[in-house]
Coordinates of C-alpha atoms and ligand atoms in Angstrom, one line a residue:
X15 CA -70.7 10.5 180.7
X16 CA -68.1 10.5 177.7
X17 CA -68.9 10.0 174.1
X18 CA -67.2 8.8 171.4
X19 CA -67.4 8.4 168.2
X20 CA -66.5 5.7 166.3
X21 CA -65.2 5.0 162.8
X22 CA -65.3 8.0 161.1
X23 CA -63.4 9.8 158.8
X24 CA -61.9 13.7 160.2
X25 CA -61.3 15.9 158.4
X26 CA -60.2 19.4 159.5
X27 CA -58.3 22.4 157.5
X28 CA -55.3 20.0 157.3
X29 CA -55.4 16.7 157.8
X30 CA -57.8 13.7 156.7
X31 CA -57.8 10.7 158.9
X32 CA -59.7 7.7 159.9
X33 CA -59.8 7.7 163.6
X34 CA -62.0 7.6 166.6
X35 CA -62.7 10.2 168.7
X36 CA -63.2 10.5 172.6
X37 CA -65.0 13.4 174.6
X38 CA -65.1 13.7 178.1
X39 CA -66.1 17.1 180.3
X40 CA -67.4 18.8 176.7
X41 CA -63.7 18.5 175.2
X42 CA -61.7 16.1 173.2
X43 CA -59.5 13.9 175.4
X44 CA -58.3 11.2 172.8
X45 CA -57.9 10.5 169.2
X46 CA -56.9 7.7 167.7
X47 CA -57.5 4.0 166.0
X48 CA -59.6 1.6 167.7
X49 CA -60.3 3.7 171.4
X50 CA -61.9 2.0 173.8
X51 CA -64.1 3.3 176.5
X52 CA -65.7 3.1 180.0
X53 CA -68.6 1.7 180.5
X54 CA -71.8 4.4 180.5
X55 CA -69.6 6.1 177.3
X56 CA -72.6 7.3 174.4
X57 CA -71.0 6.1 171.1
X58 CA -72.0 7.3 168.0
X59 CA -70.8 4.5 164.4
X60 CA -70.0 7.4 162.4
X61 CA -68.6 4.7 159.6
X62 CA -69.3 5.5 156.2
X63 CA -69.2 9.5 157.3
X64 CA -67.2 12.5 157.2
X65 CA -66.6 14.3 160.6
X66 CA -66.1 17.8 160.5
X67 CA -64.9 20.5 162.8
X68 CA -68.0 22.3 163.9
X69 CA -69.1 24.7 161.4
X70 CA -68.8 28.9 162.6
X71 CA -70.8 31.1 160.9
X72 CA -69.3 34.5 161.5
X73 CA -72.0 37.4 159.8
X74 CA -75.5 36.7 161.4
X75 CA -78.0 39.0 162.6
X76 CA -80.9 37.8 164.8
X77 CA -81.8 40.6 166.6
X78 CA -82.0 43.5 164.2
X79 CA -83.5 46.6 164.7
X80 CA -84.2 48.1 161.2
X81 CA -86.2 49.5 158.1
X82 CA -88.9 50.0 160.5
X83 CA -89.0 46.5 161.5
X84 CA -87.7 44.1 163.2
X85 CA -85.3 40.7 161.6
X86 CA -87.8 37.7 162.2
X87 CA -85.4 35.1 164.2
X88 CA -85.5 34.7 168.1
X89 CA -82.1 32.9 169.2
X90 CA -83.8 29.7 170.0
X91 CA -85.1 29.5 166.2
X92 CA -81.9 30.9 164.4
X93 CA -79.6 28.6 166.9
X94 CA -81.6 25.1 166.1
X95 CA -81.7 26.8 162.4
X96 CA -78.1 26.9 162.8
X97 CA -77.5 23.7 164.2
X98 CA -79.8 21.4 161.4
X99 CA -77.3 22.8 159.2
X100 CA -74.0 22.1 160.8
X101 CA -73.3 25.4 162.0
X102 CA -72.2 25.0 166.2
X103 CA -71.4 28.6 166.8
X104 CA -72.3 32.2 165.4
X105 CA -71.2 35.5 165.6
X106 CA -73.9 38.1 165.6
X107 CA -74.0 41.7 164.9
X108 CA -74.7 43.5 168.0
X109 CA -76.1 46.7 166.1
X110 CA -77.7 49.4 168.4
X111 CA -78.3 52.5 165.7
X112 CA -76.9 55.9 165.8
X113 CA -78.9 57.4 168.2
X114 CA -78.7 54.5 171.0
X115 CA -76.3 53.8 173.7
X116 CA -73.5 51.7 172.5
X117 CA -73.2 49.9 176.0
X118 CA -76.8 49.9 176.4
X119 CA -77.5 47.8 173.0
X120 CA -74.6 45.5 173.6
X121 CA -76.4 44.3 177.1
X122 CA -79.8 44.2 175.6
X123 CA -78.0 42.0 172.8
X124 CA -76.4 39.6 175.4
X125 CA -79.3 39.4 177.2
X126 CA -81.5 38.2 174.9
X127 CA -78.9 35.4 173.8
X128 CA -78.0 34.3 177.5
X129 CA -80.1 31.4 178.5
X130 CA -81.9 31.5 174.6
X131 CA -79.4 30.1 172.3
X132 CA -79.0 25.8 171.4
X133 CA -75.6 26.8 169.9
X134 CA -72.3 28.9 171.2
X135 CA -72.2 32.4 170.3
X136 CA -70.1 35.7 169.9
X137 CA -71.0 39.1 169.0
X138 CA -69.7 41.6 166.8
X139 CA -69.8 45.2 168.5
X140 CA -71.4 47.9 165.9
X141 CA -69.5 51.1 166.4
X142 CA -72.6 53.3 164.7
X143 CA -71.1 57.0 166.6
X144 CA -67.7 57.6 167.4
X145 CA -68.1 60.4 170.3
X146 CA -66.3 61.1 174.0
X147 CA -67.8 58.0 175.4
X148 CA -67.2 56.0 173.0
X149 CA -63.0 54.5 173.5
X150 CA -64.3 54.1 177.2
X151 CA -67.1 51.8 176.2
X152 CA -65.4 50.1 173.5
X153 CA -62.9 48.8 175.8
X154 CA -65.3 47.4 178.4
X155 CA -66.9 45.8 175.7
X156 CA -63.8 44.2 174.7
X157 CA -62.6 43.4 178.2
X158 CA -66.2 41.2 178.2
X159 CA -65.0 39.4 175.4
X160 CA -66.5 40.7 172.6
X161 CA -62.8 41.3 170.5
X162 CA -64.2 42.2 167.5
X163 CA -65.7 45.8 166.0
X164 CA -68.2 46.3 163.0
X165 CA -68.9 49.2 161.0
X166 CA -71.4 50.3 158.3
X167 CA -69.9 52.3 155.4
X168 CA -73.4 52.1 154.3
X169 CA -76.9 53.2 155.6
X170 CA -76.0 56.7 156.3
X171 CA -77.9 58.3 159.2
X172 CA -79.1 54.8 160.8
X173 CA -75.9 52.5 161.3
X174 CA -73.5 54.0 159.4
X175 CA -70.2 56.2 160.4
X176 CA -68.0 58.9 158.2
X177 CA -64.5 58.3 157.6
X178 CA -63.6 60.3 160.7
X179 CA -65.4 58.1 162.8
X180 CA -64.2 55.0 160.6
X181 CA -60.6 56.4 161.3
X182 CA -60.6 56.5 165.7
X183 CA -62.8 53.4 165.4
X184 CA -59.4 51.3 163.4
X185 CA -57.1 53.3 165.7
X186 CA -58.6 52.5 168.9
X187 CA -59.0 48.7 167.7
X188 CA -55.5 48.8 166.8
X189 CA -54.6 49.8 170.2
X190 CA -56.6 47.2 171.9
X191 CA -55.6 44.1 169.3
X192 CA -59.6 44.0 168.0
X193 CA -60.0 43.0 164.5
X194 CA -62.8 45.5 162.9
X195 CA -65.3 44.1 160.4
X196 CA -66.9 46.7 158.0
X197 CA -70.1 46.9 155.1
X198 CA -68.1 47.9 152.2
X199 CA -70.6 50.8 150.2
X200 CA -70.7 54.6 149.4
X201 CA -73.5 55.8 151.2
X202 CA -73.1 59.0 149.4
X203 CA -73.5 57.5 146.1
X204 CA -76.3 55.3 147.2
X205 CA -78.2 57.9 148.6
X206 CA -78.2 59.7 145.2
X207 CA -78.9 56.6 142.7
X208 CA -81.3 55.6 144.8
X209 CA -83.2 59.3 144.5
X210 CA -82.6 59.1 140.9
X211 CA -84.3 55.8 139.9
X212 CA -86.9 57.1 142.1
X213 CA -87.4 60.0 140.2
X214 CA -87.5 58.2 136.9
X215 CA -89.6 56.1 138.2
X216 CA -88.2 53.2 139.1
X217 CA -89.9 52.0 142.2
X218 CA -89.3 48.0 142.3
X219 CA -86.6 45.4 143.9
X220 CA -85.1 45.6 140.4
X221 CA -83.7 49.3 141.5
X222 CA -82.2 47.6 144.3
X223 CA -79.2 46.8 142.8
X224 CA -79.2 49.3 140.1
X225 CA -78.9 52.0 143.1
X226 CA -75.7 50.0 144.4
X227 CA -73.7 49.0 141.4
X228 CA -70.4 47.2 141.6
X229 CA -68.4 51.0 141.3
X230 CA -70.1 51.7 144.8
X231 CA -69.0 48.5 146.7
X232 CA -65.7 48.5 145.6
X233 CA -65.1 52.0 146.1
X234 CA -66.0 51.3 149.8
X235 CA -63.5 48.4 149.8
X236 CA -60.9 50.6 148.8
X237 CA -61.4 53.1 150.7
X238 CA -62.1 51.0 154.1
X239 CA -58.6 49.3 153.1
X240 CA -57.2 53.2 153.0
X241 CA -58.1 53.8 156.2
X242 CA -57.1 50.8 158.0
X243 CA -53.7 50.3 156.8
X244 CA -53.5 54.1 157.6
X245 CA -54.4 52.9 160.7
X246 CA -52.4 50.4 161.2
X247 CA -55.2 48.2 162.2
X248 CA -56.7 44.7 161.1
X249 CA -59.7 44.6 158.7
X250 CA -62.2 42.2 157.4
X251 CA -64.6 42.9 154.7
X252 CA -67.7 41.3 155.3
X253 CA -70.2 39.8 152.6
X254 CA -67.7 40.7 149.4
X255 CA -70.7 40.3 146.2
X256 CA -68.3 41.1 143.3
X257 CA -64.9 41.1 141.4
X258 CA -64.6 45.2 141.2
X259 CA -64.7 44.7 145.2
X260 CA -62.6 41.5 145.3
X261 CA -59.5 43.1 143.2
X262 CA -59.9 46.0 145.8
X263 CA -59.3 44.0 148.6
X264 CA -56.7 41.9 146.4
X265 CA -54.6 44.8 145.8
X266 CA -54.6 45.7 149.3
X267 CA -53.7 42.0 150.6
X268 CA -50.5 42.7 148.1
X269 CA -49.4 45.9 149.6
X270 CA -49.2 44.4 152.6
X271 CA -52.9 45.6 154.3
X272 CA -53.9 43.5 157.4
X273 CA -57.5 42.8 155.3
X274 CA -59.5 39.6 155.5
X275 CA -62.6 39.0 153.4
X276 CA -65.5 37.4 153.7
X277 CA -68.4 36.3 150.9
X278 CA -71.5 34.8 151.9
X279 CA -73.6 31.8 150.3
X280 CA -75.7 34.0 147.9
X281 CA -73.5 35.9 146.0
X282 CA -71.7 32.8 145.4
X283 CA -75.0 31.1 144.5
X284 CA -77.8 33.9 143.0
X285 CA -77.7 36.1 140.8
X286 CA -79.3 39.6 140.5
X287 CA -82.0 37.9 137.9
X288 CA -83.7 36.6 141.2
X289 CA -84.0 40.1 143.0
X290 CA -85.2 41.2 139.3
X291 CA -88.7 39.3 139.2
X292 CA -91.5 41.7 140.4
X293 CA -93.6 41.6 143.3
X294 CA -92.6 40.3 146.2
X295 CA -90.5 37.5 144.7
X296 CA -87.6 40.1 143.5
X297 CA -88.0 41.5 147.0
X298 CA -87.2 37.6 149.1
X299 CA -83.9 38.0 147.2
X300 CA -83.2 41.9 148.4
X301 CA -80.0 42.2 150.7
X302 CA -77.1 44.6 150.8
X303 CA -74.5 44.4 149.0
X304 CA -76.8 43.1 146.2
X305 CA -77.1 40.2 144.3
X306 CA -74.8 41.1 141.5
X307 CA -74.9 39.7 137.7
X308 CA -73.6 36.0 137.4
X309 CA -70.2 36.6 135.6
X310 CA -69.1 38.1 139.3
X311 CA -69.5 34.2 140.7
X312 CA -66.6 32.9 138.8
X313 CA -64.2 35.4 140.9
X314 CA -65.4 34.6 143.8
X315 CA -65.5 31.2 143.6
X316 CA -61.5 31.0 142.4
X317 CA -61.0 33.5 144.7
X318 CA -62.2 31.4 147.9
X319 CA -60.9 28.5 146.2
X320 CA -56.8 30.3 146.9
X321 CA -58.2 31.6 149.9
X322 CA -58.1 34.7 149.0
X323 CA -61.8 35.1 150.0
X324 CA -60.9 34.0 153.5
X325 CA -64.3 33.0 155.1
X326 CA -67.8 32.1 153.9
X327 CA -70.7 33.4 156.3
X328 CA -74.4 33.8 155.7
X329 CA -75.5 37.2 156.3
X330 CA -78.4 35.5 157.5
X331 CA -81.2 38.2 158.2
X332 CA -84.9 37.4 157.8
X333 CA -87.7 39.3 157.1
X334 CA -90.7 37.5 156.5
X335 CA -93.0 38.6 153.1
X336 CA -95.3 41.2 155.2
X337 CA -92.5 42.9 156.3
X338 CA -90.8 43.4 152.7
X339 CA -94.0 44.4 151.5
X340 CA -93.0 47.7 153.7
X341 CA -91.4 48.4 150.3
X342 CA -94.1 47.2 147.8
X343 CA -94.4 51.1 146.6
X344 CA -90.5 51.8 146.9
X345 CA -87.4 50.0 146.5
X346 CA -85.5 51.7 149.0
X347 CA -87.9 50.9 151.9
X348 CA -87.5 46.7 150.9
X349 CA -86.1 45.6 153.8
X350 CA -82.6 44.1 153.1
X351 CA -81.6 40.7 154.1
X352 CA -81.7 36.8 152.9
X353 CA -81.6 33.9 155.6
X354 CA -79.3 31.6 155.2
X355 CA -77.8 30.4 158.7
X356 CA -79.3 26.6 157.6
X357 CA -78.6 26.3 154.4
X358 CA -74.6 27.6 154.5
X359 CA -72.6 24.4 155.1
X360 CA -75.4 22.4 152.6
X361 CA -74.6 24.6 149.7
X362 CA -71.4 25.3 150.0
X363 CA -70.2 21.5 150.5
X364 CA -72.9 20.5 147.3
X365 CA -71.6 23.5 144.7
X366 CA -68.4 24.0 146.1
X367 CA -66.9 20.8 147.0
X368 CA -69.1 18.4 145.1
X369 CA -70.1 20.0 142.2
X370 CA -67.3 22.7 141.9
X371 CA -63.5 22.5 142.5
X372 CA -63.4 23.5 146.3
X373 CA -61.4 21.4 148.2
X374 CA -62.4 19.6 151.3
X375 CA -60.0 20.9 153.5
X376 CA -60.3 24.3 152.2
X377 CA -64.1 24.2 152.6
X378 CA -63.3 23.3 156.5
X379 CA -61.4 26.4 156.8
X380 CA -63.5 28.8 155.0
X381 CA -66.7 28.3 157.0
X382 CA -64.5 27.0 160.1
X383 CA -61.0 26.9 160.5
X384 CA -60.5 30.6 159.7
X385 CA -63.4 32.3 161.3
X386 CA -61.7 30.8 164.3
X387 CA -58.5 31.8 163.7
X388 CA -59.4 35.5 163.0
X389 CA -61.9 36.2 165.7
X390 CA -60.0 34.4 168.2
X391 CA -62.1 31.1 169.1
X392 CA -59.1 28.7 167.8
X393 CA -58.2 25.9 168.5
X394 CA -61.1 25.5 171.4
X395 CA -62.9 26.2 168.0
X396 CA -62.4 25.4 164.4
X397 CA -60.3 22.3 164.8
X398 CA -60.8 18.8 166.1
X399 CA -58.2 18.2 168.1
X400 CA -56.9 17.2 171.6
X401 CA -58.6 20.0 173.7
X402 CA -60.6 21.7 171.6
X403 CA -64.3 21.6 172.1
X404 CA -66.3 18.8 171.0
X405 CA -68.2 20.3 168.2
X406 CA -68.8 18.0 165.1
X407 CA -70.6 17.5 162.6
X408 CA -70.9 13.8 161.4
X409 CA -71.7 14.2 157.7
X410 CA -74.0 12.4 155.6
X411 CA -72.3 12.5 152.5
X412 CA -75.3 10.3 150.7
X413 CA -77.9 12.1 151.7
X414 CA -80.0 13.6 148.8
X415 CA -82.3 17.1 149.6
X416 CA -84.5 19.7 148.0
X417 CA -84.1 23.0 149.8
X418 CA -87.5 24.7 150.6
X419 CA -89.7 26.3 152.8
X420 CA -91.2 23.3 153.7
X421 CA -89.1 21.5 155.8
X422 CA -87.0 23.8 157.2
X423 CA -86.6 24.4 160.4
X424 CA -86.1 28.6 160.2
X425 CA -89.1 29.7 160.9
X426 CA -89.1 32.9 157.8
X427 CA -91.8 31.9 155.4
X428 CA -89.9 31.8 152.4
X429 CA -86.8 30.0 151.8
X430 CA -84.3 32.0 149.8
X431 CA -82.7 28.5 148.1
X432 CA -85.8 27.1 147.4
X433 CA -85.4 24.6 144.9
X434 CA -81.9 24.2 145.4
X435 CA -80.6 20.4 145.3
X436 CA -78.2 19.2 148.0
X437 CA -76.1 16.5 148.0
X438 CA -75.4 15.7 151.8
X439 CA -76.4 17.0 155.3
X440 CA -75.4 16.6 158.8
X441 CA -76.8 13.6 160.4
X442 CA -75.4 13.8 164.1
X443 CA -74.3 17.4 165.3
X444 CA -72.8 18.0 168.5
X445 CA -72.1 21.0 170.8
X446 CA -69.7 20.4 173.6
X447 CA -70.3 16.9 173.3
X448 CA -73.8 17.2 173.8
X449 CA -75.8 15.6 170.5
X450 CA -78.1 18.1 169.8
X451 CA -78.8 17.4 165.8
X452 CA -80.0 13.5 164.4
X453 CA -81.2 13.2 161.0
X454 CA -81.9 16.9 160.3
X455 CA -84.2 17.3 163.7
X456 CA -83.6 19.0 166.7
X457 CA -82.9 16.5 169.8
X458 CA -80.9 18.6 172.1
X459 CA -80.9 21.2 175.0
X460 CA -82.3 24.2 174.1
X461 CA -80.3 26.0 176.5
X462 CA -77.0 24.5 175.5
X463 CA -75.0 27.7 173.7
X464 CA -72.8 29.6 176.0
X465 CA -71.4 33.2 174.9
X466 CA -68.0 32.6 174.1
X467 CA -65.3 34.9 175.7
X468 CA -63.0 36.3 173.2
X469 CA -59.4 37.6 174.3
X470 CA -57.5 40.6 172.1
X471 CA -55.0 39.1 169.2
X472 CA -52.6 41.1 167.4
X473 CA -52.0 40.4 164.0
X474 CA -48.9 40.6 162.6
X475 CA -48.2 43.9 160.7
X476 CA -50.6 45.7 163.0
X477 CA -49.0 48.9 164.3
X478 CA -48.4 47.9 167.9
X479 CA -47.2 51.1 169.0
X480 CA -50.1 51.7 171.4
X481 CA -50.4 47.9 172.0
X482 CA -49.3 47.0 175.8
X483 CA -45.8 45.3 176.0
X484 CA -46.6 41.5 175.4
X485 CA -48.2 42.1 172.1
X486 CA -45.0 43.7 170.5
Ligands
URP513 O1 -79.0 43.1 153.4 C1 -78.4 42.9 154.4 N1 -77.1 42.6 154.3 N2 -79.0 43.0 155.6 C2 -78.4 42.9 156.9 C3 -77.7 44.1 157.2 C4 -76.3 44.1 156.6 O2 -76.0 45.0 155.8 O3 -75.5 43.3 156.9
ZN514 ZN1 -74.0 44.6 155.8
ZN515 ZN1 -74.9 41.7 157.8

């Protein structure tokens, strides 16, 4: 059966237009004024509403291993989580620890998406160990489609690599056209701040950020940078919290570094005060890189404004109030992470677009266009368009909200915007054509989300020395 939609307004990265839009076989066959269909055709009077690309959220974790515990989300809650809030595809961390078998984590990862997930997904494949097995297993993982690396600069011992690792990771992803996303801090440097707040005492969330000032995560920038235009390879700094780290990547991006950067909705929107209140209420707001003082929002909201913050993602990690109560006698045992995969598009169209100076079309591309483009999804994703997917989100621009823990659909027991005002919200979201969002409840096929097959991209710039003929 096709669908079509009727009336609305698209708007994608580039281009605003009233037209209607036809779907048949999960893609987008027509587009155009006034389309007529076949009879048995679902149609959807999207009049009075904005039509977005399906929104990608590209930094999630849902299955996490760590701090002695276990993030909260299963992938049917964090997908329908996802969905609510406009967000029809994710890519997740795949993050077996040091210790583990890289090829053994990234199956138990997959499985426990395949068959789980209401929404498409992708994975990002952790490189925690760099050892003989590791360029053979790295490019089986790639050849599955998973074209994109992570690394931790951060959480020595546990996820983390040293720059020797850091180095054959960028080279080998050079060599096979794999973009590598990295956690900007100085382990180093955190290890020791953190053991000297302890030993003056300091055992609350408010040493959280004091262990991992700004100095630390842009020191990490830098140096990541270093290392990957050394290695002639592509990087992309994931959740970016302050403008010490921004002008590291800036000045990078100017010397002609193949380096992306991503923030994620809390830096832009809280502050350190909130990780600062005692008890358990600083430790809801605990994530890595931390919430940083206010005057760092400014930058990064200019700075995604020029796109020179390229993407906005969630770092969505739960951790329900039992679990960071693990760290109710020490800071460093809080375990890190804020969710956020339902509140993303919300916020960032409410205090970027409508209450701020983002523009429309760059608020598409931030949290679609471009985490398409970079992780190789476009144009099936990130675009509405004449064979792309049929992913959209028909957008209530009237509708007024109150974020909180009370109506929403995550299932964490604390919302991390509570209280936060909204000013719009999807009210029909599709995957593939299938309606799986009305009115901010879940109507679809829990089994919808396929894992999405990524191929290899060379960027330009990227040393292509070791890349195979057709990439030169
Ligand atoms: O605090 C955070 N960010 N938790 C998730 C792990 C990570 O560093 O991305
Ligand atoms: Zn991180
Ligand atoms: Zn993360």
């Amino acid at each position: 059966m096709g669908l079509l939609i009727k009336g609305g307004e698209i708007i994608t990265s580039e281009t605003r237009l009233r037209a209607d839009i036809f779907v048949e076989n999960e893609t987008v066959t027509a587009i155009g004024p006034s389309l007529s269909a076949p009879p048995g055709t679902e149609t959807i009077d999207a009049s009075g509403k904005l039509v977005f690309p399906g929104f990608i959220d590209p930094h999630v974790h849902i299955h996490l291993p760590f701090m002695a515990t276990f993030a909260k989300d299963t992938h049917a809650s964090a997908s329908q989580a996802a969905l609510i809030g406009g967000t029809t595809a994710f890519i997740e961390m795949c993050c077996p620890s040091r210790p583990e078998d890289a090829l053994d984590g990234y199956h138990v990862w997959k499985q426990k998406a395949e068959g789980n997930s209401a929404c498409d997904y992708a994975f990002h494949m952790a490189v925690t160990r760099y050892d003989a097995n590791t360029e053979a297993q790295l490019q089986e993982i790639a050849r599955d489609g998973t074209a994109s690396f992570k690394i931790f600069l951060a959480y020595k011992n546990f996820f983390g690599v040293n720059d020797e690792e850091m180095y054959h990771t960028l080279k080998l992803a050079a060599k096979l056209g794999v973009i590598t996303t990295a956690h900007c801090e100085n382990a180093e440097l955190v290890g020791h701040l953190q053991k000297q707040l302890l030993v003056r005492g300091v055992t609350g969330p408010e040493g959280h950020e004091a262990s991992r000032p700004e100095p630390v995560e842009a020191e990490g920038t830098a140096r990541f940078a270093t290392f990957v235009e050394q290695a002639g390879a592509t990087g992309y700094v994931v959740h970016l919290s302050c403008a010490p780290a921004l002008r590291a990547a800036v000045e990078a991006k100017l010397r002609g570094v193949n380096l992306f950067v991503e923030s994620v909705a809390p830096h832009f929107l809280l502050d350190k005060s909130y990780a600062e209140c005692s008890g358990v209420e600083g430790m809801k707001h605990v994530m890595s890189p931390p919430l940083r003082d206010k005057r760092n929002q400014s930058a990064l909201w200019a700075a995604l404004k020029t796109g020179l913050i390229d993407t906005v993602g969630t770092d969505h990690c739960p951790f329900d109030i039992e679990q960071k109560l693990l760290g109710a006698n020490n800071f460093t045992q809080i375990p890190n992470g804020i969710p956020g995969i339902e509140e993303r598009v919300n916020l960032m169209y409410t205090y970027g677009v409508k209450r701020g100076s983002l523009n429309l079309h760059r608020f598409v591309d931030a949290l679609s266009t471009r985490p398409a483009k970079l992780f190789g999804l476009y144009p099936r994703k990130g675009t509405i368009a004449v064979g792309s997917d049929a992913d959209f989100v028909i957008y209530d621009t009237n509708y007024r909200g109150v974020l909180s823990v009370a109506t929403q659909r995550g299932i964490n027991d604390y919302n991390g915007f509570e209280g936060f005002e909204i000013e719009g919200r999807p009210s029909v979201v599709t995957v593939r054509g299938k309606v799986q969002v009305r009115d901010g409840a879940f109507v679809g096929e829990l089994q919808r989300g396929k894992f999405l097959r990524r191929e290899p991209q060379y960027f330009p710039g990227n040393n292509v020395d070791e890349a195979p003929d057709h990439a030169r």
